[in-house]
GROMACS .gro file of C-alpha atoms in nm:
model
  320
    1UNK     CA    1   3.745  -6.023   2.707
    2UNK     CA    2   3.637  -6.058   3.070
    3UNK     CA    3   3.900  -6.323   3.219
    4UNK     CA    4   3.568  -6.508   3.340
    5UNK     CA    5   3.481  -6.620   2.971
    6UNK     CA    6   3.792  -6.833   2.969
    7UNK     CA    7   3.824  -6.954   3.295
    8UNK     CA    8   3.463  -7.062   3.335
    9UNK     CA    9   3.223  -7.282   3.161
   10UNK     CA   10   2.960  -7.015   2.979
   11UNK     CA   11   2.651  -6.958   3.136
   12UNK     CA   12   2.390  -6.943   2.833
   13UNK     CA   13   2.080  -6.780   3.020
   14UNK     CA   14   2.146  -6.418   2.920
   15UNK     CA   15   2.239  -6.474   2.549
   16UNK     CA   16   1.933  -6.704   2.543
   17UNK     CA   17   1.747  -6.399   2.612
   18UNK     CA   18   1.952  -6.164   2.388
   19UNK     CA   19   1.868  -6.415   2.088
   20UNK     CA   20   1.492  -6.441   2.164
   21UNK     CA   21   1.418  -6.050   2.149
   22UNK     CA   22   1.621  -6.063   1.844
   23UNK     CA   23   1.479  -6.358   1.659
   24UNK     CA   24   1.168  -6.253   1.771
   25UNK     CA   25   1.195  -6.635   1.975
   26UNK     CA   26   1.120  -6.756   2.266
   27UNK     CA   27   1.400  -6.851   2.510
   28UNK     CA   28   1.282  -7.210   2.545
   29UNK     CA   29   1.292  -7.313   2.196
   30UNK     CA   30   1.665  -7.182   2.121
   31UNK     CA   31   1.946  -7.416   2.089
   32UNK     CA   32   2.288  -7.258   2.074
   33UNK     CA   33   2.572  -7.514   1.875
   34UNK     CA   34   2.941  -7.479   1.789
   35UNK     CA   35   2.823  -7.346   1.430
   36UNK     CA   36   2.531  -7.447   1.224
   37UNK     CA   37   2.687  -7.794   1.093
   38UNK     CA   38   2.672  -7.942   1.492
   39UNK     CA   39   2.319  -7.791   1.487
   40UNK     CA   40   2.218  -7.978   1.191
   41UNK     CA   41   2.352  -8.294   1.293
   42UNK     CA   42   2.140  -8.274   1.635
   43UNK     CA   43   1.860  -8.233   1.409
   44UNK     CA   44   1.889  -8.520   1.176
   45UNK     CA   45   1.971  -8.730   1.484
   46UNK     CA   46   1.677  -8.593   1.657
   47UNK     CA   47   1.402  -8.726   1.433
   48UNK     CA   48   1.490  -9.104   1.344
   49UNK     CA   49   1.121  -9.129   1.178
   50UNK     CA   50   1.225  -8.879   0.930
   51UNK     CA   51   1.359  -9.110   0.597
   52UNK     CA   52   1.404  -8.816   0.338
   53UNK     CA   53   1.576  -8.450   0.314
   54UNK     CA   54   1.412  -8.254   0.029
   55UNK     CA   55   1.616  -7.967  -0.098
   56UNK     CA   56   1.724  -7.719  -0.397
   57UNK     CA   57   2.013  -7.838  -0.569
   58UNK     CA   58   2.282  -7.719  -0.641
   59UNK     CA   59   2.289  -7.661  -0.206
   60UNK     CA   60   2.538  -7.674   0.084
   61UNK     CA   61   2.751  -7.953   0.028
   62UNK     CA   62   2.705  -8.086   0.413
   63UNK     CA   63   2.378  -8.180   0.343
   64UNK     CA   64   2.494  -8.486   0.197
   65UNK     CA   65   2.675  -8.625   0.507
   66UNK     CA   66   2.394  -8.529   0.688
   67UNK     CA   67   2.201  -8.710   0.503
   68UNK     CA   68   2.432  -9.024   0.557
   69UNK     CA   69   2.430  -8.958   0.934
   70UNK     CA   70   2.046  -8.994   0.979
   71UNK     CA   71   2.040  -9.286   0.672
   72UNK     CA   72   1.814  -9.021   0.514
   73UNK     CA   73   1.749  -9.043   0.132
   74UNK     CA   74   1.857  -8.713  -0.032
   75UNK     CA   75   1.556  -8.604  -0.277
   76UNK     CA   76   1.716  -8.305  -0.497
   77UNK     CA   77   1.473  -8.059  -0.694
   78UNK     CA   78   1.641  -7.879  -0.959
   79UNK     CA   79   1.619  -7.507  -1.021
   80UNK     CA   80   1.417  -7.365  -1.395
   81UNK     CA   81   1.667  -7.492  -1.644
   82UNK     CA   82   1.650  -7.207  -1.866
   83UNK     CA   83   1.626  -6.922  -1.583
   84UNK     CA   84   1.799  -7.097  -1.294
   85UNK     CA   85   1.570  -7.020  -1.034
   86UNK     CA   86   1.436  -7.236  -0.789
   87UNK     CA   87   1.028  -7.271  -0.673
   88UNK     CA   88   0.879  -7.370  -0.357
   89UNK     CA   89   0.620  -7.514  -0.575
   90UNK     CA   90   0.813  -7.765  -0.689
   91UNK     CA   91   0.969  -7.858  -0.385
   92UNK     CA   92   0.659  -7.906  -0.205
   93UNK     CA   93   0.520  -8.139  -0.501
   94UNK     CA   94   0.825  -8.298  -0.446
   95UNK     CA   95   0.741  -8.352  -0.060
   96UNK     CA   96   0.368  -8.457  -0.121
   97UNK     CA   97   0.492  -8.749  -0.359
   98UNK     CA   98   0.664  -8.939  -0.034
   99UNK     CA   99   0.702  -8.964   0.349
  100UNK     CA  100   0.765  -8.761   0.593
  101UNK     CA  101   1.076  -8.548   0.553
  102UNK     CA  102   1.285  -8.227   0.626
  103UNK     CA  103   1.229  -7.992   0.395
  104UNK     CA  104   1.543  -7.792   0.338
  105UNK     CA  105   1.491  -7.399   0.251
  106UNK     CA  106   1.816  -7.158   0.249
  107UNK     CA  107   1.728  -6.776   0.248
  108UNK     CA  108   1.862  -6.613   0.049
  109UNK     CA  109   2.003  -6.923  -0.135
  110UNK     CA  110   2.387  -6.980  -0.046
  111UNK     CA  111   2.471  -7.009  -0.434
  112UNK     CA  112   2.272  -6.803  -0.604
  113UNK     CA  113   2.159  -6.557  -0.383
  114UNK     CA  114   1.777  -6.580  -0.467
  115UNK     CA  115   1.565  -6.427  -0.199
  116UNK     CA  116   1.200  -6.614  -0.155
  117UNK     CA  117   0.900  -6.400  -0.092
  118UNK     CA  118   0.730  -6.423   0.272
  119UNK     CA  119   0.397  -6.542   0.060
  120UNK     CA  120   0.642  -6.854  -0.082
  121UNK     CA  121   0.738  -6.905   0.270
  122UNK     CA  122   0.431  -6.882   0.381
  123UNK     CA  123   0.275  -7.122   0.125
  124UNK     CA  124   0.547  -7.374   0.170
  125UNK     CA  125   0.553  -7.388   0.538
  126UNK     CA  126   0.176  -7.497   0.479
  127UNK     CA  127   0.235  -7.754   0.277
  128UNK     CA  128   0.495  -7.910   0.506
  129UNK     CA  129   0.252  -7.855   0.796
  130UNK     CA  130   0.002  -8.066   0.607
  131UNK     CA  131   0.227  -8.319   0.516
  132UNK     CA  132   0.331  -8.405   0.883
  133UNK     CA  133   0.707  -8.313   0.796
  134UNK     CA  134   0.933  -8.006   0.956
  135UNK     CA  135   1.088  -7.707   0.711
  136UNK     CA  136   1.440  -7.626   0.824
  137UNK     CA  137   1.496  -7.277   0.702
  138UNK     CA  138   1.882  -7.158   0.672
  139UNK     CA  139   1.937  -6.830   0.770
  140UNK     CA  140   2.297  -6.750   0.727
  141UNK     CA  141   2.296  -6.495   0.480
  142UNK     CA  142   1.953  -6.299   0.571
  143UNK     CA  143   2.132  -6.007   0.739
  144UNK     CA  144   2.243  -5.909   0.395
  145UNK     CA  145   1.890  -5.881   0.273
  146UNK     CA  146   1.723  -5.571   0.289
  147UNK     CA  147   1.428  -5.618   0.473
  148UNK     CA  148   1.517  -6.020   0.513
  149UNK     CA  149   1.369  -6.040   0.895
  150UNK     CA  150   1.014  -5.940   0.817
  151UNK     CA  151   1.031  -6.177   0.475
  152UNK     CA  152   1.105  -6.488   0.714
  153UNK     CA  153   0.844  -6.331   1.071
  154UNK     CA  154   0.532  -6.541   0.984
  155UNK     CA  155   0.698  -6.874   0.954
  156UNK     CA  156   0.966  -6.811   1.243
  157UNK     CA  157   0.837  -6.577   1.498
  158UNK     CA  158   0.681  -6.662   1.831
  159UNK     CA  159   0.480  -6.816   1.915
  160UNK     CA  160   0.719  -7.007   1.676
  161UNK     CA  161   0.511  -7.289   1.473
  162UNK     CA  162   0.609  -7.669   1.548
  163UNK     CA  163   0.662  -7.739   1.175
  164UNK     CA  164   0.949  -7.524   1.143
  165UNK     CA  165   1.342  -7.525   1.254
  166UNK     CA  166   1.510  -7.188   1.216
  167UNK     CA  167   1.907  -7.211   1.148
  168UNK     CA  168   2.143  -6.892   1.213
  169UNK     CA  169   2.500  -6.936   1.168
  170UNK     CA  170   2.644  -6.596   1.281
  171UNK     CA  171   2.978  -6.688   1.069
  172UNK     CA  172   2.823  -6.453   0.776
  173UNK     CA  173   2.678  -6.166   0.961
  174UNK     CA  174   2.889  -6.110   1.267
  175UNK     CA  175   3.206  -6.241   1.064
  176UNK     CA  176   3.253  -6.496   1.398
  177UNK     CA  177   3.370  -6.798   1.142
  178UNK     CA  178   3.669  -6.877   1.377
  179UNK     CA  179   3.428  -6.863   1.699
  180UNK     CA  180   3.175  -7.115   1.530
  181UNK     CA  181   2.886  -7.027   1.710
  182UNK     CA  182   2.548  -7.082   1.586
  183UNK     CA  183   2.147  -7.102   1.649
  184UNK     CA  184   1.825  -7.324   1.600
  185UNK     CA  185   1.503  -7.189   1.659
  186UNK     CA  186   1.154  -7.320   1.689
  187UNK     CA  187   0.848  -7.427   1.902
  188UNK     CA  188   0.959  -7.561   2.287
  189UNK     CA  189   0.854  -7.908   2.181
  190UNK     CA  190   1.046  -7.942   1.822
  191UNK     CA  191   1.356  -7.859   2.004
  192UNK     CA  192   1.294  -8.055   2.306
  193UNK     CA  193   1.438  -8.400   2.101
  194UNK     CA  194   1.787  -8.204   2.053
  195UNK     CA  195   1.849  -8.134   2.408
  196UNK     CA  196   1.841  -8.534   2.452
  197UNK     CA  197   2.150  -8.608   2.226
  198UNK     CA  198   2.538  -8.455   2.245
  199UNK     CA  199   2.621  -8.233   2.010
  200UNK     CA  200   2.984  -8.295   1.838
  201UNK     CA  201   3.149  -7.983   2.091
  202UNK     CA  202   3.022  -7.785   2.314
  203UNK     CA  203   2.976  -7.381   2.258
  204UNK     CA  204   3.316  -7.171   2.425
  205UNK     CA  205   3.276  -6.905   2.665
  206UNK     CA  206   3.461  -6.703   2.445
  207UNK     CA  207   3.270  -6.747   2.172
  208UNK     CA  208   2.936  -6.703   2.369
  209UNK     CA  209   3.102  -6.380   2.483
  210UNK     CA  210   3.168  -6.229   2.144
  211UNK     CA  211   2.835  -6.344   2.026
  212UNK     CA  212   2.683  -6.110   2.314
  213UNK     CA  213   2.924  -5.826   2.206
  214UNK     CA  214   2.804  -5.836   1.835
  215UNK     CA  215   2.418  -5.793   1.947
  216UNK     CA  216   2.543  -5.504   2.146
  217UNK     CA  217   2.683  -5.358   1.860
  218UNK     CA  218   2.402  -5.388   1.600
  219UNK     CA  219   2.312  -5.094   1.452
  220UNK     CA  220   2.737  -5.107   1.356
  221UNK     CA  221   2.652  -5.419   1.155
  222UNK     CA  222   2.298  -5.328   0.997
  223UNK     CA  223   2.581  -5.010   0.879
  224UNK     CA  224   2.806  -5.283   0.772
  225UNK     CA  225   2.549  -5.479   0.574
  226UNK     CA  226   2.375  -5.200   0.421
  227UNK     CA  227   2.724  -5.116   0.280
  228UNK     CA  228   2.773  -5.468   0.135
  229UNK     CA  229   2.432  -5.498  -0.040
  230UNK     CA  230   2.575  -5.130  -0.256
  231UNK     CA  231   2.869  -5.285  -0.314
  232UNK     CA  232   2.743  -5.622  -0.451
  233UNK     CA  233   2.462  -5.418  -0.652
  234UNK     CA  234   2.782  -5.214  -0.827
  235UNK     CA  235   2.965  -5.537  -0.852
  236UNK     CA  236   2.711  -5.731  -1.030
  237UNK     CA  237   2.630  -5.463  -1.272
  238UNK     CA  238   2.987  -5.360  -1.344
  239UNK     CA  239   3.068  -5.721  -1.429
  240UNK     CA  240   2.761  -5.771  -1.685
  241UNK     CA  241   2.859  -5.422  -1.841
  242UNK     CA  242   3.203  -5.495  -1.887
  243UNK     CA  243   3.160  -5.899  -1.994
  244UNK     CA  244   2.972  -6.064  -2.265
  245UNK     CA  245   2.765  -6.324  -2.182
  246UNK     CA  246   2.808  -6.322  -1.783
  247UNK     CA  247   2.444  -6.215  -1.649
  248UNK     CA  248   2.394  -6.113  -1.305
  249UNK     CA  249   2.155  -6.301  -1.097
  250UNK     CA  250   1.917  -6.068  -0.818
  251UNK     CA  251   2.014  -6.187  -0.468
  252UNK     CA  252   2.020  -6.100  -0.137
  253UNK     CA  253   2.373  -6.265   0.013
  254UNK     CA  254   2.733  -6.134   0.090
  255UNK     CA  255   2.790  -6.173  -0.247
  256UNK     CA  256   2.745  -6.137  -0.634
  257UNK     CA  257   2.667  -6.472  -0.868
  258UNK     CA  258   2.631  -6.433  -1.233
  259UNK     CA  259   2.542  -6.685  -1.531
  260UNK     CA  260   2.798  -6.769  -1.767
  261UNK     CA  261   2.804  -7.002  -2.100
  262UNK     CA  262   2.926  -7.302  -1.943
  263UNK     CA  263   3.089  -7.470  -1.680
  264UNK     CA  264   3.418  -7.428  -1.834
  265UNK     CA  265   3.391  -7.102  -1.838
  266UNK     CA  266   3.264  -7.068  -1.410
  267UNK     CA  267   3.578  -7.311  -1.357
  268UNK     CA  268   3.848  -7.100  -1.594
  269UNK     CA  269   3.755  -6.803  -1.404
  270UNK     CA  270   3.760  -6.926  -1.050
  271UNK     CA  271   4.111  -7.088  -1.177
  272UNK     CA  272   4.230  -6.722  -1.333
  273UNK     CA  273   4.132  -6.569  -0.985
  274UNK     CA  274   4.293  -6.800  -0.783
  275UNK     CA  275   4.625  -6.733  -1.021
  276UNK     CA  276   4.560  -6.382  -0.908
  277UNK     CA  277   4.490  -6.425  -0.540
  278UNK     CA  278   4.122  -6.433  -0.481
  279UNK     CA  279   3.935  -6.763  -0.385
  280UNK     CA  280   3.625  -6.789  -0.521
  281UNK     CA  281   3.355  -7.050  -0.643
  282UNK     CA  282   3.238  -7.203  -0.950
  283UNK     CA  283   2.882  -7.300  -0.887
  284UNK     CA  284   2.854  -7.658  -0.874
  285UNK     CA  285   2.741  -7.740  -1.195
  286UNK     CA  286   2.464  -8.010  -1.256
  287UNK     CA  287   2.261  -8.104  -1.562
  288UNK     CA  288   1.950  -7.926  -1.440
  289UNK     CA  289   2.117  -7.614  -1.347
  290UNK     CA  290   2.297  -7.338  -1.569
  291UNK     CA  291   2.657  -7.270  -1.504
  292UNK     CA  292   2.763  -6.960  -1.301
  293UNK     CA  293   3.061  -6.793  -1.060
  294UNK     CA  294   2.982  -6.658  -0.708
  295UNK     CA  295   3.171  -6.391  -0.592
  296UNK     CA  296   3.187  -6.293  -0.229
  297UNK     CA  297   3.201  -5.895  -0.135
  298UNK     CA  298   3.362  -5.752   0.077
  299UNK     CA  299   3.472  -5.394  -0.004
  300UNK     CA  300   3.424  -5.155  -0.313
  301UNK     CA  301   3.841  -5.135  -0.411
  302UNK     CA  302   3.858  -5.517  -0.391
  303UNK     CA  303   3.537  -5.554  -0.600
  304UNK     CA  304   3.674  -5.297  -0.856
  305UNK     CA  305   4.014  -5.487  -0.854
  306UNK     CA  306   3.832  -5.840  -0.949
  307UNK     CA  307   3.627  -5.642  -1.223
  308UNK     CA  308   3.943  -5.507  -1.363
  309UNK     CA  309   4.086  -5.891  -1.386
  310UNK     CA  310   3.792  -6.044  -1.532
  311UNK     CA  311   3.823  -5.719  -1.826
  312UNK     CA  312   4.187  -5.768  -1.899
  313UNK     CA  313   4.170  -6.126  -1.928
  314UNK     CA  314   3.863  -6.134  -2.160
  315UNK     CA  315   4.045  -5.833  -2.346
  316UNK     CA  316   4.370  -6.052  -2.372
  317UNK     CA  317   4.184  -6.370  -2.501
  318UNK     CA  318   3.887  -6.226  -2.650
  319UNK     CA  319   3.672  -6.497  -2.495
  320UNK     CA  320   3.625  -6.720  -2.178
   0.00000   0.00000   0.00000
């Protein structure tokens, strides 16, 4: 670290213009925040008018105080309950049947994984154009989809439309959780609104600093992530090889989800995990959606390990 990135306050011009050729952004219409959750909150905020959030649930859990912060009704649109995928059709019927709102996307989708198509993108960004409201399209996990920039360029890239807010944590794909350092992108006049308010903290020098480093170093990462997306592939097969009745799901994150028979059986093996010393997450289960387990990757060993778990308990018990 260059002493100056601690001793000073950070000066955000150059990483502005780091972010824009990598976005494929303009300068102007980038708003760096202490992680995405500060962004998100400037957003709400920024757009009083705005009365609903529509959204895929199950979905990050924030979106609900977020929600309360902007007195925003939360309108929740359930995936296929006997496939457990989601449709942008759906959510934008759900839009056209009330006001104005912010029409929440995550790609890939933070539970499941699922990856939309750039024509599904495209179709829904249409529809929220039309409908006078603004699609807020989570990026965290899209640097662990192969070929996830060019599914996302005709609904984020400049010139950037008005009806649509780009959000990039780089917690995922630069593994900068403890930095919390983040991005929202759009049009010069959507983001104008958010440079009015305060966010909750400001963004460190140090953290702006590492950021910078990172997008020096990508062609290391796109390494890194191509290595993650084998290793969930092998990890998602070898677990619905060696288990009956746990199906993997396709997606495009940092890590593997498969379907199970029930929520008992998503929460007995996040608890026989966690016995074992991995953390990992039962899908919040709802009525509408089936039950499943996410598993994050993170190298091939570890994977095999947490395979090797899940056998010798199901071979010890006979069932889940």
């Amino acid at each position: 670290m260059d002493p100056l990135d601690v001793l000073t306050y950070p000066v955000l011009g150059d990483v502005y213009t780091d972010l824009a050729h990598r976005l494929g952004a303009h300068p102007d219409g980038l708003v760096l925040t202490s992680g995405s959750d500060p962004g998100l909150g400037l957003l709400v905020r920024a757009f009083p008018a705005v009365r609903r959030i529509v959204l895929h649930h199950p979905n990050y859990e924030g979106w609900h105080k977020f929600a309360r912060i902007a007195g925003c009704d939360l309108d929740m649109v359930p995936p296929d309950p006997d496939t457990g995928r989601f449709s942008v059709v759906d959510l934008a019927s759900r839009l056209c049947g009330g006001p104005p709102a912010f029409v929440v996307v995550t790609q890939p989708h933070s539970f499941t994984g699922q990856v939309h198509a750039r024509a599904e993108l495209e179709y829904l960004a249409r529809a929220v154009a039309d409908h006078g409201s603004l699609l807020v399209l989570d990026t965290a996990y899209l640097a662990f989809t192969e070929g996830g920039e060019e599914e996302v360029s005709t609904v984020t890239a400049h010139p950037h439309p008005r009806h649509v807010m780009r959000v990039n944590t780089f917690s995922k794909c630069f593994g900068l959780s403890g930095a919390r350092i983040a991005v929202l992108s759009s049009h010069p006049a959507t983001v104008r609104p958010l440079l009015d308010l305060d966010p909750e903290g400001p963004v460190s020098g140090i953290a702006v600093a590492l950021l910078r480093a990172c997008l020096r170093e990508q062609p290391l990462f796109e390494d890194i992530w191509a290595e993650i997306r084998q290793v969930r592939e092998h990890f998602s097969r070898s677990v619905e090889q060696s288990l009956p009745g746990w199906h993997a799901l396709a997606g495009g994150g940092n890590f593997a989800t498969w379907r199970v028979a029930s929520p008992r059986v998503a929460e007995g093996a996040a608890a026989y995990l966690y016995e074992n010393g991995f953390v990992v997450r039962a899908v919040p289960s709802t009525p509408d959606s089936p039950a499943a387990v996410r598993i994050a990757v993170t190298d091939r060993p570890t994977a095999d390990s947490v395979t090797d778990l899940l056998l010798r308990r199901h071979a010890t018990t006979g069932s889940w």
